[in-house]
């Protein structure tokens, strides 16, 4: 039997809230009159997008895509999968992709490339966290929350095998 994983608090709910407010201020400034399309990457971004969107006091639309480079566990498979689903017309829209974390960058690079081919008016990425040491492909994070160490983190939408998404703080999972 492997021992129960331990959770060590890394980012408090207050720090998350301050970061969401800072990002919302930047996004309000840039998108107020653009009726942007926010695209949340499921499932990890659901809580961040819900909090962020409540601070955006102008017309916008919200969609989700399910895409990931992770299987179960904590290591990237390297392969990016996207569940086929209907997205509205991207052409001519101001698109903002909303992520929980950028790790290797493979997921974001894949999605930005996919969306970029559909000729949006603009295309940017917002991520709550950035595991910068692990990057394998270059991605430009237009709205970047907090840098995090090269550890597996859970909480505030982030999971390990579908657990811990509901935690209001972010923790390092010590295994
Ligand atoms: P990337 O393609 O390697 O950048 O991985 C991005 C996706 O992997 C994120 O959207 C998360 O869903 C997942 N991921 C990466 N690092 C972590 C972590 O530390 N905790 C939970 N999920 C993670
Ligand atoms: Mg994700």
GROMACS .gro file of C-alpha atoms and ligand atoms in nm:
model
  199
    1UNK     CA    1   0.000   0.000   0.000
    2UNK     CA    2   0.136   0.344  -0.090
    3UNK     CA    3   0.100   0.603   0.187
    4UNK     CA    4  -0.175   0.866   0.169
    5UNK     CA    5  -0.052   1.172  -0.025
    6UNK     CA    6   0.005   1.479   0.190
    7UNK     CA    7  -0.120   1.826   0.103
    8UNK     CA    8   0.099   2.128   0.174
    9UNK     CA    9  -0.064   2.466   0.126
   10UNK     CA   10   0.108   2.670  -0.144
   11UNK     CA   11  -0.136   2.948  -0.238
   12UNK     CA   12  -0.415   3.067  -0.010
   13UNK     CA   13  -0.766   3.151  -0.124
   14UNK     CA   14  -0.686   3.517  -0.043
   15UNK     CA   15  -0.381   3.512  -0.271
   16UNK     CA   16  -0.587   3.350  -0.544
   17UNK     CA   17  -0.858   3.617  -0.508
   18UNK     CA   18  -0.598   3.897  -0.531
   19UNK     CA   19  -0.450   3.737  -0.842
   20UNK     CA   20  -0.792   3.695  -1.006
   21UNK     CA   21  -0.866   4.064  -0.934
   22UNK     CA   22  -0.537   4.175  -1.086
   23UNK     CA   23  -0.596   3.970  -1.400
   24UNK     CA   24  -0.956   4.093  -1.424
   25UNK     CA   25  -0.834   4.454  -1.411
   26UNK     CA   26  -0.599   4.390  -1.704
   27UNK     CA   27  -0.868   4.206  -1.902
   28UNK     CA   28  -1.131   4.477  -1.838
   29UNK     CA   29  -0.891   4.737  -1.971
   30UNK     CA   30  -0.821   4.541  -2.293
   31UNK     CA   31  -1.160   4.384  -2.378
   32UNK     CA   32  -1.432   4.621  -2.257
   33UNK     CA   33  -1.572   4.702  -2.601
   34UNK     CA   34  -1.475   4.381  -2.779
   35UNK     CA   35  -1.747   4.133  -2.681
   36UNK     CA   36  -1.475   3.869  -2.627
   37UNK     CA   37  -1.520   3.495  -2.638
   38UNK     CA   38  -1.368   3.337  -2.328
   39UNK     CA   39  -1.281   2.973  -2.381
   40UNK     CA   40  -1.218   2.777  -2.062
   41UNK     CA   41  -1.018   2.457  -2.083
   42UNK     CA   42  -1.199   2.184  -1.891
   43UNK     CA   43  -1.198   2.073  -1.635
   44UNK     CA   44  -0.926   2.256  -1.444
   45UNK     CA   45  -1.025   2.612  -1.535
   46UNK     CA   46  -1.389   2.592  -1.422
   47UNK     CA   47  -1.342   2.762  -1.085
   48UNK     CA   48  -1.097   3.026  -1.207
   49UNK     CA   49  -1.319   3.117  -1.503
   50UNK     CA   50  -1.625   3.140  -1.277
   51UNK     CA   51  -1.446   3.384  -1.044
   52UNK     CA   52  -1.281   3.579  -1.325
   53UNK     CA   53  -1.598   3.622  -1.529
   54UNK     CA   54  -1.783   3.768  -1.230
   55UNK     CA   55  -1.534   4.054  -1.230
   56UNK     CA   56  -1.576   4.132  -1.599
   57UNK     CA   57  -1.856   4.388  -1.614
   58UNK     CA   58  -1.909   4.408  -1.989
   59UNK     CA   59  -2.065   4.188  -2.261
   60UNK     CA   60  -1.880   3.864  -2.327
   61UNK     CA   61  -1.946   3.501  -2.412
   62UNK     CA   62  -1.819   3.186  -2.243
   63UNK     CA   63  -1.745   2.847  -2.396
   64UNK     CA   64  -1.554   2.543  -2.278
   65UNK     CA   65  -1.338   2.288  -2.453
   66UNK     CA   66  -1.216   1.964  -2.307
   67UNK     CA   67  -0.857   1.909  -2.397
   68UNK     CA   68  -0.563   1.765  -2.210
   69UNK     CA   69  -0.217   1.618  -2.235
   70UNK     CA   70  -0.255   1.426  -1.910
   71UNK     CA   71  -0.380   1.076  -1.857
   72UNK     CA   72  -0.434   0.972  -1.496
   73UNK     CA   73  -0.167   1.050  -1.240
   74UNK     CA   74   0.078   1.336  -1.241
   75UNK     CA   75   0.294   1.292  -1.551
   76UNK     CA   76   0.220   1.436  -1.893
   77UNK     CA   77   0.161   1.177  -2.164
   78UNK     CA   78   0.293   1.430  -2.416
   79UNK     CA   79  -0.004   1.356  -2.641
   80UNK     CA   80  -0.272   1.622  -2.664
   81UNK     CA   81  -0.635   1.512  -2.697
   82UNK     CA   82  -0.932   1.731  -2.774
   83UNK     CA   83  -1.290   1.618  -2.728
   84UNK     CA   84  -1.480   1.716  -3.041
   85UNK     CA   85  -1.748   1.965  -2.947
   86UNK     CA   86  -1.920   2.258  -3.106
   87UNK     CA   87  -1.751   2.594  -3.067
   88UNK     CA   88  -1.922   2.904  -3.201
   89UNK     CA   89  -1.773   3.087  -3.497
   90UNK     CA   90  -1.420   3.198  -3.409
   91UNK     CA   91  -1.355   3.404  -3.721
   92UNK     CA   92  -1.340   3.774  -3.640
   93UNK     CA   93  -1.389   3.721  -3.265
   94UNK     CA   94  -1.161   3.838  -2.987
   95UNK     CA   95  -1.076   3.505  -2.824
   96UNK     CA   96  -0.927   3.467  -2.476
   97UNK     CA   97  -0.829   3.114  -2.371
   98UNK     CA   98  -0.854   3.061  -1.995
   99UNK     CA   99  -0.632   2.796  -1.833
  100UNK     CA  100  -0.567   2.680  -1.479
  101UNK     CA  101  -0.199   2.606  -1.537
  102UNK     CA  102   0.059   2.606  -1.814
  103UNK     CA  103   0.297   2.319  -1.756
  104UNK     CA  104   0.485   2.181  -2.060
  105UNK     CA  105   0.283   2.422  -2.273
  106UNK     CA  106   0.174   2.146  -2.512
  107UNK     CA  107  -0.198   2.182  -2.443
  108UNK     CA  108  -0.202   2.559  -2.480
  109UNK     CA  109   0.020   2.553  -2.790
  110UNK     CA  110  -0.209   2.297  -2.954
  111UNK     CA  111  -0.526   2.490  -2.874
  112UNK     CA  112  -0.383   2.830  -2.974
  113UNK     CA  113  -0.267   2.682  -3.305
  114UNK     CA  114  -0.609   2.523  -3.364
  115UNK     CA  115  -0.797   2.844  -3.285
  116UNK     CA  116  -0.548   3.063  -3.473
  117UNK     CA  117  -0.626   2.877  -3.794
  118UNK     CA  118  -0.989   2.989  -3.762
  119UNK     CA  119  -0.888   3.353  -3.809
  120UNK     CA  120  -0.993   3.521  -3.482
  121UNK     CA  121  -0.960   3.901  -3.465
  122UNK     CA  122  -0.727   3.845  -3.170
  123UNK     CA  123  -0.616   3.544  -2.968
  124UNK     CA  124  -0.461   3.552  -2.621
  125UNK     CA  125  -0.403   3.324  -2.327
  126UNK     CA  126  -0.482   3.383  -1.961
  127UNK     CA  127  -0.351   3.137  -1.703
  128UNK     CA  128  -0.392   3.143  -1.328
  129UNK     CA  129  -0.063   2.963  -1.273
  130UNK     CA  130   0.258   2.907  -1.467
  131UNK     CA  131   0.485   2.610  -1.397
  132UNK     CA  132   0.756   2.785  -1.591
  133UNK     CA  133   1.045   2.541  -1.531
  134UNK     CA  134   0.862   2.261  -1.711
  135UNK     CA  135   0.802   2.440  -2.041
  136UNK     CA  136   0.874   2.233  -2.353
  137UNK     CA  137   0.723   2.463  -2.614
  138UNK     CA  138   0.712   2.840  -2.614
  139UNK     CA  139   0.374   2.990  -2.527
  140UNK     CA  140   0.298   3.355  -2.475
  141UNK     CA  141   0.083   3.402  -2.163
  142UNK     CA  142  -0.082   3.740  -2.215
  143UNK     CA  143  -0.240   3.740  -1.868
  144UNK     CA  144  -0.026   3.545  -1.625
  145UNK     CA  145  -0.125   3.482  -1.266
  146UNK     CA  146   0.128   3.319  -1.034
  147UNK     CA  147   0.450   3.132  -1.106
  148UNK     CA  148   0.450   2.793  -0.931
  149UNK     CA  149   0.739   2.553  -0.860
  150UNK     CA  150   0.794   2.227  -1.044
  151UNK     CA  151   0.564   2.033  -0.812
  152UNK     CA  152   0.226   1.875  -0.871
  153UNK     CA  153  -0.042   2.109  -0.740
  154UNK     CA  154  -0.410   2.054  -0.663
  155UNK     CA  155  -0.710   2.257  -0.552
  156UNK     CA  156  -0.911   2.548  -0.696
  157UNK     CA  157  -1.005   2.338  -0.999
  158UNK     CA  158  -0.676   2.149  -1.029
  159UNK     CA  159  -0.701   1.774  -0.973
  160UNK     CA  160  -0.508   1.458  -0.921
  161UNK     CA  161  -0.713   1.170  -1.063
  162UNK     CA  162  -1.026   1.389  -1.038
  163UNK     CA  163  -0.982   1.459  -0.666
  164UNK     CA  164  -0.921   1.788  -0.483
  165UNK     CA  165  -1.080   2.019  -0.744
  166UNK     CA  166  -1.316   2.158  -0.480
  167UNK     CA  167  -1.049   2.289  -0.242
  168UNK     CA  168  -1.054   2.670  -0.213
  169UNK     CA  169  -0.674   2.693  -0.171
  170UNK     CA  170  -0.395   2.545  -0.385
  171UNK     CA  171  -0.173   2.274  -0.237
  172UNK     CA  172   0.140   2.084  -0.334
  173UNK     CA  173   0.067   1.713  -0.344
  174UNK     CA  174   0.357   1.541  -0.167
  175UNK     CA  175   0.364   1.173  -0.263
  176LIG     P1  176   0.061   2.107  -2.038
  176LIG     O1  177   0.004   2.067  -2.169
  176LIG     O2  178   0.175   2.018  -1.997
  176LIG     O3  179   0.099   2.252  -2.029
  176LIG     O4  180  -0.046   2.074  -1.928
  176LIG     C1  181  -0.151   2.151  -1.908
  176LIG     C2  182  -0.259   2.077  -1.835
  176LIG     O5  183  -0.208   1.970  -1.752
  176LIG     C3  184  -0.325   2.173  -1.740
  176LIG     O6  185  -0.431   2.239  -1.802
  176LIG     C4  186  -0.370   2.082  -1.628
  176LIG     O7  187  -0.496   2.030  -1.657
  176LIG     C5  188  -0.268   1.970  -1.626
  176LIG     N1  189  -0.165   1.996  -1.523
  176LIG     C6  190  -0.037   2.035  -1.541
  176LIG     N2  191   0.028   2.050  -1.426
  176LIG     C7  192  -0.062   2.021  -1.329
  176LIG     C8  193  -0.055   2.021  -1.184
  176LIG     O8  194   0.048   2.051  -1.120
  176LIG     N3  195  -0.169   1.987  -1.121
  176LIG     C9  196  -0.285   1.954  -1.186
  176LIG     N4  197  -0.295   1.955  -1.319
  176LIG    C10  198  -0.185   1.987  -1.391
  177LIG    MG1  199  -0.614   2.199  -1.784
   0.00000   0.00000   0.00000
